[in-house]
Amino acid sequence: MSKDMTYYLRFNGILHQTSCVGTLQNRVSKWKNHDLFKKTFALMLQIHVSKRLWSYGVLTAVYLIYCLLICVLDFKSPFKVLQVTSPKVAHLKVFECSCSCFVHVPSLKWGLIPELSNAFF
């Protein structure tokens, strides 16, 4: 890394760290990036928007992940752990939702009861 880049990072308060290839740290970051991509893709695919709006999709996915409950944090959101208050989610809206609910009934051959699946929505 050049001296200019090192100075720029230090001047902006960014701590630059490296890691070895093939370590657990790299696998975790790869998994998180893949998870973020899948969530963004699901959001963008659902509303059929242009690819140039992907940056907004990524920001939205990160925000939603930040508000989700995580079992490692005793079913608290990262927002609540860091800010000590629960995140406000009243401003979130459902858009273009096309989902299906399936009820598993072992005694039935296919395990799907359309009447019950519509009753929950």
C-alpha atoms as a printed R data frame, in Angstrom:
    type eleno elety resid chain resno       x       y       z
1   ATOM     1    CA   MET     A     1   0.000   0.000   0.000
2   ATOM     2    CA   SER     A     2   1.340   3.428  -0.909
3   ATOM     3    CA   LYS     A     3   2.315   6.116   1.587
4   ATOM     4    CA   ASP     A     4  -0.417   8.371   0.226
5   ATOM     5    CA   MET     A     5  -3.068   5.733   0.872
6   ATOM     6    CA   THR     A     6  -1.703   5.033   4.349
7   ATOM     7    CA   TYR     A     7  -1.779   8.759   5.138
8   ATOM     8    CA   TYR     A     8  -5.315   9.118   3.731
9   ATOM     9    CA   LEU     A     9  -6.626   6.230   5.843
10  ATOM    10    CA   ARG     A    10  -4.918   7.467   8.989
11  ATOM    11    CA   PHE     A    11  -6.103  11.059   8.389
12  ATOM    12    CA   ASN     A    12  -9.725   9.847   8.080
13  ATOM    13    CA   GLY     A    13  -9.540   7.635  11.157
14  ATOM    14    CA   ILE     A    14  -9.640   4.355   9.216
15  ATOM    15    CA   LEU     A    15  -7.678   1.458  10.651
16  ATOM    16    CA   HIS     A    16  -6.379  -0.714   7.817
17  ATOM    17    CA   GLN     A    17  -5.977  -4.392   8.666
18  ATOM    18    CA   THR     A    18  -5.117  -7.413   6.552
19  ATOM    19    CA   SER     A    19  -5.723 -11.104   7.044
20  ATOM    20    CA   CYS     A    20  -4.339 -14.329   5.645
21  ATOM    21    CA   VAL     A    21  -6.060 -16.094   2.756
22  ATOM    22    CA   GLY     A    22  -8.243 -19.066   3.723
23  ATOM    23    CA   THR     A    23  -8.817 -18.056   7.356
24  ATOM    24    CA   LEU     A    24 -12.101 -18.166   9.246
25  ATOM    25    CA   GLN     A    25 -12.261 -14.372   9.125
26  ATOM    26    CA   ASN     A    26 -12.340 -14.448   5.316
27  ATOM    27    CA   ARG     A    27 -15.004 -17.168   5.266
28  ATOM    28    CA   VAL     A    28 -17.242 -15.173   7.611
29  ATOM    29    CA   SER     A    29 -16.877 -12.006   5.533
30  ATOM    30    CA   LYS     A    30 -17.565 -13.979   2.326
31  ATOM    31    CA   TRP     A    31 -20.685 -15.476   3.907
32  ATOM    32    CA   LYS     A    32 -21.888 -12.052   5.079
33  ATOM    33    CA   ASN     A    33 -21.311 -10.541   1.623
34  ATOM    34    CA   HIS     A    34 -23.181 -13.432   0.004
35  ATOM    35    CA   ASP     A    35 -26.039 -13.074   2.492
36  ATOM    36    CA   LEU     A    36 -26.227  -9.340   1.800
37  ATOM    37    CA   PHE     A    37 -26.265  -9.993  -1.951
38  ATOM    38    CA   LYS     A    38 -29.093 -12.551  -1.599
39  ATOM    39    CA   LYS     A    39 -31.212 -10.176   0.481
40  ATOM    40    CA   THR     A    40 -30.597  -7.292  -1.929
41  ATOM    41    CA   PHE     A    41 -31.387  -9.505  -4.913
42  ATOM    42    CA   ALA     A    42 -34.646 -10.613  -3.281
43  ATOM    43    CA   LEU     A    43 -35.661  -6.987  -2.685
44  ATOM    44    CA   MET     A    44 -34.739  -5.854  -6.181
45  ATOM    45    CA   LEU     A    45 -36.303  -8.850  -7.903
46  ATOM    46    CA   GLN     A    46 -39.566  -8.354  -6.021
47  ATOM    47    CA   ILE     A    47 -40.132  -4.793  -7.259
48  ATOM    48    CA   HIS     A    48 -38.602  -5.111 -10.768
49  ATOM    49    CA   VAL     A    49 -36.412  -1.996 -10.642
50  ATOM    50    CA   SER     A    50 -33.424  -0.917 -12.719
51  ATOM    51    CA   LYS     A    51 -29.929  -2.197 -11.937
52  ATOM    52    CA   ARG     A    52 -28.738   1.356 -11.397
53  ATOM    53    CA   LEU     A    53 -30.749   1.451  -8.165
54  ATOM    54    CA   TRP     A    54 -28.832  -1.461  -6.613
55  ATOM    55    CA   SER     A    55 -26.953   0.842  -4.239
56  ATOM    56    CA   TYR     A    56 -30.277   1.780  -2.631
57  ATOM    57    CA   GLY     A    57 -31.224  -1.897  -2.469
58  ATOM    58    CA   VAL     A    58 -27.979  -2.697  -0.642
59  ATOM    59    CA   LEU     A    59 -28.542   0.165   1.823
60  ATOM    60    CA   THR     A    60 -32.085  -1.050   2.465
61  ATOM    61    CA   ALA     A    61 -30.924  -4.645   2.973
62  ATOM    62    CA   VAL     A    62 -28.223  -3.526   5.426
63  ATOM    63    CA   TYR     A    63 -30.776  -1.444   7.320
64  ATOM    64    CA   LEU     A    64 -33.194  -4.375   7.543
65  ATOM    65    CA   ILE     A    65 -30.434  -6.738   8.690
66  ATOM    66    CA   TYR     A    66 -29.491  -4.164  11.333
67  ATOM    67    CA   CYS     A    67 -33.067  -4.248  12.662
68  ATOM    68    CA   LEU     A    68 -33.512  -8.065  12.644
69  ATOM    69    CA   LEU     A    69 -33.375 -10.109  15.832
70  ATOM    70    CA   ILE     A    70 -30.310 -12.342  16.156
71  ATOM    71    CA   CYS     A    71 -30.144 -15.432  18.371
72  ATOM    72    CA   VAL     A    72 -26.429 -14.836  19.169
73  ATOM    73    CA   LEU     A    73 -27.434 -11.513  20.732
74  ATOM    74    CA   ASP     A    74 -30.142 -13.142  22.883
75  ATOM    75    CA   PHE     A    75 -32.784 -12.334  20.267
76  ATOM    76    CA   LYS     A    76 -31.984  -8.629  20.200
77  ATOM    77    CA   SER     A    77 -31.251  -6.595  17.113
78  ATOM    78    CA   PRO     A    78 -27.780  -5.117  16.537
79  ATOM    79    CA   PHE     A    79 -29.523  -1.726  16.649
80  ATOM    80    CA   LYS     A    80 -30.833  -2.398  20.169
81  ATOM    81    CA   VAL     A    81 -27.457  -3.671  21.391
82  ATOM    82    CA   LEU     A    82 -25.628  -0.605  20.091
83  ATOM    83    CA   GLN     A    83 -28.257   2.077  20.734
84  ATOM    84    CA   VAL     A    84 -29.912   0.550  23.859
85  ATOM    85    CA   THR     A    85 -33.367   1.267  22.383
86  ATOM    86    CA   SER     A    86 -35.448  -0.824  20.026
87  ATOM    87    CA   PRO     A    87 -35.450   0.240  16.373
88  ATOM    88    CA   LYS     A    88 -38.509   2.066  15.098
89  ATOM    89    CA   VAL     A    89 -40.030   0.017  12.273
90  ATOM    90    CA   ALA     A    90 -43.383   1.777  11.855
91  ATOM    91    CA   HIS     A    91 -42.054   3.587   8.765
92  ATOM    92    CA   LEU     A    92 -41.366   0.310   6.925
93  ATOM    93    CA   LYS     A    93 -43.932  -0.565   4.281
94  ATOM    94    CA   VAL     A    94 -44.715  -3.784   2.426
95  ATOM    95    CA   PHE     A    95 -44.433  -3.369  -1.316
96  ATOM    96    CA   GLU     A    96 -45.378  -5.743  -4.114
97  ATOM    97    CA   CYS     A    97 -45.611  -8.711  -1.770
98  ATOM    98    CA   SER     A    98 -46.432 -11.989  -3.430
99  ATOM    99    CA   CYS     A    99 -46.102 -14.734  -0.883
100 ATOM   100    CA   SER     A   100 -47.677 -18.069  -0.127
101 ATOM   101    CA   CYS     A   101 -48.263 -19.745   3.175
102 ATOM   102    CA   PHE     A   102 -48.176 -23.505   3.430
103 ATOM   103    CA   VAL     A   103 -49.547 -25.516   6.329
104 ATOM   104    CA   HIS     A   104 -47.873 -28.866   6.839
105 ATOM   105    CA   VAL     A   105 -50.340 -31.555   7.823
106 ATOM   106    CA   PRO     A   106 -48.608 -34.960   8.017
107 ATOM   107    CA   SER     A   107 -51.854 -36.926   7.587
108 ATOM   108    CA   LEU     A   108 -52.472 -35.366   4.162
109 ATOM   109    CA   LYS     A   109 -50.600 -36.664   1.163
110 ATOM   110    CA   TRP     A   110 -49.422 -33.260  -0.075
111 ATOM   111    CA   GLY     A   111 -49.688 -31.367   3.236
112 ATOM   112    CA   LEU     A   112 -51.216 -28.214   1.757
113 ATOM   113    CA   ILE     A   113 -54.528 -26.749   2.806
114 ATOM   114    CA   PRO     A   114 -55.285 -23.668   0.644
115 ATOM   115    CA   GLU     A   115 -58.163 -22.551   2.865
116 ATOM   116    CA   LEU     A   116 -55.924 -22.343   5.927
117 ATOM   117    CA   SER     A   117 -53.009 -20.773   4.100
118 ATOM   118    CA   ASN     A   118 -55.198 -17.835   3.011
119 ATOM   119    CA   ALA     A   119 -56.679 -17.420   6.491
120 ATOM   120    CA   PHE     A   120 -53.421 -16.023   7.928
121 ATOM   121    CA   PHE     A   121 -53.306 -13.048   5.569
